[in-house]
Structure formats: C-alpha cells, structure tokens
XYZ file of C-alpha atoms in Angstrom:
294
model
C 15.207 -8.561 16.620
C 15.159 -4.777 15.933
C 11.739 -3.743 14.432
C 13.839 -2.100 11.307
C 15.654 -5.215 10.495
C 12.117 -7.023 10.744
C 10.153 -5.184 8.268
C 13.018 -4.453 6.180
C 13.314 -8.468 5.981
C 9.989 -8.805 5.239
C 10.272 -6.390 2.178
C 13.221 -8.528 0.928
C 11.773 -11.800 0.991
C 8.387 -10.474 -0.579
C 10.414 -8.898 -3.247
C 11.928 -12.612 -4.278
C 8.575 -13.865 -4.865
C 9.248 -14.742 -8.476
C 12.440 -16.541 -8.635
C 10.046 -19.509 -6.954
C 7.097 -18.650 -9.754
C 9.246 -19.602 -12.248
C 10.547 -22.708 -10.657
C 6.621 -23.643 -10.532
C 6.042 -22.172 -14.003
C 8.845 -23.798 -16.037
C 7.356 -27.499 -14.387
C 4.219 -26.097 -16.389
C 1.864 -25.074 -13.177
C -0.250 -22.257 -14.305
C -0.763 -18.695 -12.594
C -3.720 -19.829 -10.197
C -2.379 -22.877 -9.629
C 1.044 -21.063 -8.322
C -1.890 -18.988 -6.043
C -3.241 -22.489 -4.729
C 0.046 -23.456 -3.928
C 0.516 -20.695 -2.506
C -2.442 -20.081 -0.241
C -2.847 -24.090 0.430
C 1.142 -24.693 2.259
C 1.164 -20.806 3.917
C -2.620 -21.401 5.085
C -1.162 -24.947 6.458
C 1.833 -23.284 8.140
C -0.345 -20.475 10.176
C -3.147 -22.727 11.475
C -0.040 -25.097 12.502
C 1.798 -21.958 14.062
C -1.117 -20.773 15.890
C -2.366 -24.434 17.170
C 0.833 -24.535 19.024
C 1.806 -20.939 19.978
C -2.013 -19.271 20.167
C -4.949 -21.130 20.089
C -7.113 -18.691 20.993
C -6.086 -16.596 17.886
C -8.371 -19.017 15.574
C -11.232 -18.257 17.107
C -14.189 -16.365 14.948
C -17.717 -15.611 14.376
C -19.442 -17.515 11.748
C -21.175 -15.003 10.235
C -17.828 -12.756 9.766
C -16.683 -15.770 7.061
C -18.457 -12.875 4.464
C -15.339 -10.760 5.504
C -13.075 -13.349 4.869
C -14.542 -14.197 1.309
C -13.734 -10.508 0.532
C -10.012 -10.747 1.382
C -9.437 -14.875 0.460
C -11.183 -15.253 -2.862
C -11.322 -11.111 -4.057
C -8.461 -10.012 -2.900
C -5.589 -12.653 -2.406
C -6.851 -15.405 -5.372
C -7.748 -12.186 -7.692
C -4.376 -10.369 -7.112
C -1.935 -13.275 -7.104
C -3.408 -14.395 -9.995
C -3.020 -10.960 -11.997
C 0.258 -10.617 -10.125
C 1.672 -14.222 -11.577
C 0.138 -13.849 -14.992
C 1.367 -10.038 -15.182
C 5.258 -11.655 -14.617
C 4.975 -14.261 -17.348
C 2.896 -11.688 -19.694
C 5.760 -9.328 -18.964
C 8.714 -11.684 -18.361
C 10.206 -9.808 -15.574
C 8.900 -9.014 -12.040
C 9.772 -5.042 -12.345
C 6.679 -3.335 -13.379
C 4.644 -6.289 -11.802
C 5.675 -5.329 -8.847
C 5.532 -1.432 -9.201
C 1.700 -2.060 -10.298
C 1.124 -3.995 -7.248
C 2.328 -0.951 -5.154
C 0.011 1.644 -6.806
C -2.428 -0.652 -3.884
C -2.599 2.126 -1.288
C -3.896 4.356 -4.250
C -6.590 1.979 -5.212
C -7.383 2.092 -1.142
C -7.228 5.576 -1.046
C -10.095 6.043 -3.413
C -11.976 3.448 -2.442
C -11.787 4.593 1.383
C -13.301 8.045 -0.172
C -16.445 5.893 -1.518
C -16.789 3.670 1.510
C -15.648 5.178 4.303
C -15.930 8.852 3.613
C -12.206 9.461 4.429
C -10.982 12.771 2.473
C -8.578 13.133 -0.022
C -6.352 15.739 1.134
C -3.702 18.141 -0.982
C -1.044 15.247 -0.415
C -3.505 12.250 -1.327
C -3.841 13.670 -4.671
C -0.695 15.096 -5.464
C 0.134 11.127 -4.697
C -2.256 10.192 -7.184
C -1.148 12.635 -9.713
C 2.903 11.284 -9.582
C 1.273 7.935 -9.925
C -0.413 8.640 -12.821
C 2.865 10.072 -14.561
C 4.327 6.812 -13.531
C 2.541 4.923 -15.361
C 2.448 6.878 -18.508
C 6.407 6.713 -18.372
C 6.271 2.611 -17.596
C 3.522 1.791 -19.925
C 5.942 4.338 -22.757
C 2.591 6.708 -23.279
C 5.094 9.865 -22.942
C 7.106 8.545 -25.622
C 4.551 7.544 -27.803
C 5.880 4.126 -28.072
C 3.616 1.646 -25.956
C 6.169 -1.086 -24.460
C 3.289 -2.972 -22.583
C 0.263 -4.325 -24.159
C -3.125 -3.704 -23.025
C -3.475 -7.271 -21.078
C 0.111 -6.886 -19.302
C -1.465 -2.816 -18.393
C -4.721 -4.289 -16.928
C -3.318 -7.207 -14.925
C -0.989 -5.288 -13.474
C -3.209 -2.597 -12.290
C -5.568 -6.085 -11.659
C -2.709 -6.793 -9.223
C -2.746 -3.738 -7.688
C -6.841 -3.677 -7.034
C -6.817 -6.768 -5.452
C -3.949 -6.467 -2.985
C -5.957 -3.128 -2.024
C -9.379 -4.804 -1.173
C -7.676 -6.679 1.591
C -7.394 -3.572 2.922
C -11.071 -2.739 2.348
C -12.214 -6.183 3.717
C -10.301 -6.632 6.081
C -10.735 -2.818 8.205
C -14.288 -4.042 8.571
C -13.017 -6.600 10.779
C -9.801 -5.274 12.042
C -11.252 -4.365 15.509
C -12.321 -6.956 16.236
C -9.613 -9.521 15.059
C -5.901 -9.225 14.938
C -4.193 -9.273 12.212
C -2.576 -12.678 12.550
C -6.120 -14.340 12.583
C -6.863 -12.257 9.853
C -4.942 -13.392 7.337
C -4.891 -17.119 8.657
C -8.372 -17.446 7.510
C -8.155 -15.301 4.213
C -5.352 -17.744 3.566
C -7.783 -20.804 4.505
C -10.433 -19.572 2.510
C -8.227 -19.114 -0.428
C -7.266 -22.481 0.031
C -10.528 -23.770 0.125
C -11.538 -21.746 -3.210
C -8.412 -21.816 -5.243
C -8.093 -25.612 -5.138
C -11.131 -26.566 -7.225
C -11.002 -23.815 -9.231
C -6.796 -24.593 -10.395
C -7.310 -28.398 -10.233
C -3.542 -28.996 -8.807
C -5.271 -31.744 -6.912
C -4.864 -33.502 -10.494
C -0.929 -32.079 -10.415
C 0.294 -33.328 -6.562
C 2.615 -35.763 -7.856
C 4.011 -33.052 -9.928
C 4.481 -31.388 -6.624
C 6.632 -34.404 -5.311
C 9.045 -33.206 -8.002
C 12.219 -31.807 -5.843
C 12.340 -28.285 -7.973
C 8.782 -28.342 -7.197
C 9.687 -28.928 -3.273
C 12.338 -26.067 -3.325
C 9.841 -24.143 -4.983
C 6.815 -24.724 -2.681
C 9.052 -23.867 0.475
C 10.476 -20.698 -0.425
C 6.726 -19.695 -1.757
C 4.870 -20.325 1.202
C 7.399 -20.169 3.940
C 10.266 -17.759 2.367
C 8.081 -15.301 0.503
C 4.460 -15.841 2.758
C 4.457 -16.972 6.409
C 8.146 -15.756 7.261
C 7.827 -12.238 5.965
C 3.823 -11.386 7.364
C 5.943 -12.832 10.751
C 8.390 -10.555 10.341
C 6.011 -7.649 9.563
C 3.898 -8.111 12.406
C 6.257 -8.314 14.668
C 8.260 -5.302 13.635
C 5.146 -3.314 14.115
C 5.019 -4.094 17.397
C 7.728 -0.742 18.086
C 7.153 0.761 14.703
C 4.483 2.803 13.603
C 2.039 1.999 10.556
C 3.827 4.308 8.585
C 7.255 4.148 9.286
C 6.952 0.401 8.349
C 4.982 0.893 4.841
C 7.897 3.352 4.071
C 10.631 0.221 4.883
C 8.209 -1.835 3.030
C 8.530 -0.023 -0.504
C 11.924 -2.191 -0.699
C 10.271 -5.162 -1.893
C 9.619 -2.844 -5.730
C 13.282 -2.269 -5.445
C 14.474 -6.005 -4.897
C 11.634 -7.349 -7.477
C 13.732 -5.000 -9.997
C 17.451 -6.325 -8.582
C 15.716 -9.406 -9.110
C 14.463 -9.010 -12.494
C 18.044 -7.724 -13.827
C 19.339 -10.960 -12.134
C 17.552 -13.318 -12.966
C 15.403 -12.447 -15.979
C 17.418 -10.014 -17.922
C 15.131 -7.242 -17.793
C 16.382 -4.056 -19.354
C 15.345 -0.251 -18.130
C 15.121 2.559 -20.353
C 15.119 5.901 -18.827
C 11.593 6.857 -19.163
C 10.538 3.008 -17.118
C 13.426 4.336 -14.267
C 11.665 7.430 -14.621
C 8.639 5.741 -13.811
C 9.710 3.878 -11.205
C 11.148 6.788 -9.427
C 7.461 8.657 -9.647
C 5.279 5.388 -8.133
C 7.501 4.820 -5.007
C 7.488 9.018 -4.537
C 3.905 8.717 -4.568
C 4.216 5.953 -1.933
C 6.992 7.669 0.169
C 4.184 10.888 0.040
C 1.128 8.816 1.469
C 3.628 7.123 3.866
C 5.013 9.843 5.149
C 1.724 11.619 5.680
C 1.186 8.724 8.094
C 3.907 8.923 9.672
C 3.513 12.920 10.734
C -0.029 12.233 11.765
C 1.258 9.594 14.081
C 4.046 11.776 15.189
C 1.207 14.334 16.123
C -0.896 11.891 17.854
C-alpha cells in the first residue's frame, strides 16, 4: 500500500475516535473506563499479532518495565483520560483534539530540559502561533471565555500526556522498535487502568451489542489498525513528512464534531484552529528539511 495512503489512513481513523466514546459513554462507562477498554482489547490484539507474525518482537529487559510505566500509566492512562473527559466536558471532539496536537510543543520544551535539544528561531515562532491559538479557541481575544477552566486544563492535560510518550519512550527507542514499544505501554495500561476503572464490575455491560460495535472500532478501528498503518507507512516516508499527513486526524475530529455532535465554529475558534496546525505544519516541516539535508 503506498506509504501516503497509509499514514493518511491512520490520521482518519484516529480522528473518529469519538463517535465510539460516545457509544461507550451513553451505556454510562466513564472516561477511564473508555481508557481500560481501550488499552485492555488493543493491548490483546498486539500481543496476539506479534505471537503469530513476530515473536521475537516481545522480548524485553526487566528492568526497562520503569520505561514502560512512563508511557502506559503517565502518558497513555493520563492523556486518554483528559482526552475522553475533555469531549464530554466540551461536547464535541474539535478543540479536544486541537489540544491534543499542541503534544509536539509540550515535547519540544521538555526535550530543552531533558535532553538539552535547542529551541531554534522556528521552535519558538511555533510556540508563539500556538499560544495565539489558544487565546482565539479558549475566546481570551474576545474577551468572552467559551471554555471553562476544567475543559482548558484537560485539554492541555491531553496534550501533556500524549507528549511524555515521546519523552519515555526515546529513552528506549534504540533499543526497541516501536511496535514492541507500544505493545507493552498498552499492556501496562491494561494492567493499571483495570483496577483503577473497575469495568471488571461492568463486563456484562460490555456483552451489550452497542457496547461490541463500540469496543471494535475503539481498539481495532481507532488503535491497532491505524499505529499499523503508521508504522508501516514510515517504512518509505520520513518522520516528518508523515507527522505533516498526520495533522488530518484535528481536521476529521472537527468534520466529525459538525456531524455528529453539532458543534458550531465562530470565526475566532477557526481562527484558532488555523494557528495550532500552522504551528504543527512549522515544526514538521523543519523536520522534514533537516532530513532532506541529511
């Protein structure tokens, strides 16, 4: 399959992500129990794939597990969470979604503090659309706050987590690849979000056939298929050129949100939206020439 088509995919079925939370939230399941549902059936379905394509590819360390607590229980349970409870706070997927993207800002500061990498002219001017962005989502321009403080912060929540897999995971990414990777983030979440949600006391609930459909398209549609999909596009792609194709799962969480929960844009939250994905196009691209260089 062209590499294009592949990530491009990918960014599709990550943007639907919500039209199955709401299945799962109108039975009553709450945020983190959406993320144990979640992480449980897509852990499932990679330790299944890889027993019978790659065996070799769930082999670790023991003492690297620390790595995998970073990315399983701070960075996939903390974002999905703030990422689920952001979309019913909200009641659309939108600006959710657009938070959730400002991740490669959160990385880039936090690579400054932990890894010493430099913020460079185009880093910041990144930073600075950003933060324009969100002064035109959250209505700060206009003087007329459209978001409350809670919706703000889980967002941004959303957002910090999805960028400490990053963190987390580049200690390890030498040394694993990625598919192994986020197998056992996806195990560990499993093995921490399950207590914590109690859906063990919900799995009849779960036998429920909206529930089912639900499940499925969460794990498989939105989870396994599309980090598939991803991985293999970059195969022929470079890093950057596939973030870039990538920034159309913002766009389909907003075709999504006009669909399906009658969201409504003003000017000044197009406006915003419009600044956040510049500011990802900017870093993107910046990869892109330095692999073009290389």
């Amino acid at each position: 399959m062209n590499s294009v088509v592949c990530i491009t995919s990918a960014g599709i079925l990550w943007g639907i992500i919500a039209i199955f939370i709401s299945l799962l939230k109108d039975l009553g399941f709450n945020s983190l129990q959406c993320v144990a549902i979640r992480v449980f059936f897509s852990a499932l379905c990679l330790v299944i794939y890889l027993s019978i394509f790659d065996r070799s590819k769930l082999k670790i360390e023991f003492r690297d597990i620390i790595y995998f607590l970073g990315t399983g229980i701070f960075s996939i349970i903390f974002f999905n969470y703030c990422y689920f409870e952001a979309i019913e706070v909200i009641g659309g997927v939108a600006i959710p979604a657009l938070l959730l993207y400002m991740a490669p800002i959160f990385v880039m500061i936090m690579s400054f503090f932990f890894f010493h990498e430099k913020l460079n002219k185009r880093k910041v001017l990144a930073l600075f659309i950003t933060i324009i962005g969100l002064c035109f989502i959250t209505g700060a321009f206009s003087q007329e706050v459209t978001l409350s403080g809670k919706a703000i912060l889980l967002g941004l929540g959303a957002g910090f987590g999805y960028a400490l897999y990053s963190i987390f995971s580049k200690m390890i990414i030498d040394k694993y690849e990625a598919v192994t990777i986020i197998t056992y983030t996806f195990v560990v979440a499993a093995i921490g979000s399950i207590p914590l949600s109690g859906i063990i006391y919900h799995v009849n609930e779960l036998l429920n056939l909206q529930a089912v459909i639900a499940t499925i398209g969460l794990a498989i549609f939105c989870t396994v298929m599309p980090f598939l999909l991803y991985t293999t596009g970059l195969k022929k792609l470079e890093a950057g050129k596939a973030s870039i194709l990538a920034t159309i799962e913002p766009i389909v969480s907003a075709i999504v949100g006009l669909i399906f929960f009658q969201e409504v844009f003003d000017l000044t939250k197009i406006l915003g939206m419009i600044c956040i994905i510049s500011a990802i196009l900017i870093l993107n691209l910046n990869l892109v020439k330095v692999k073009s260089v290389n």
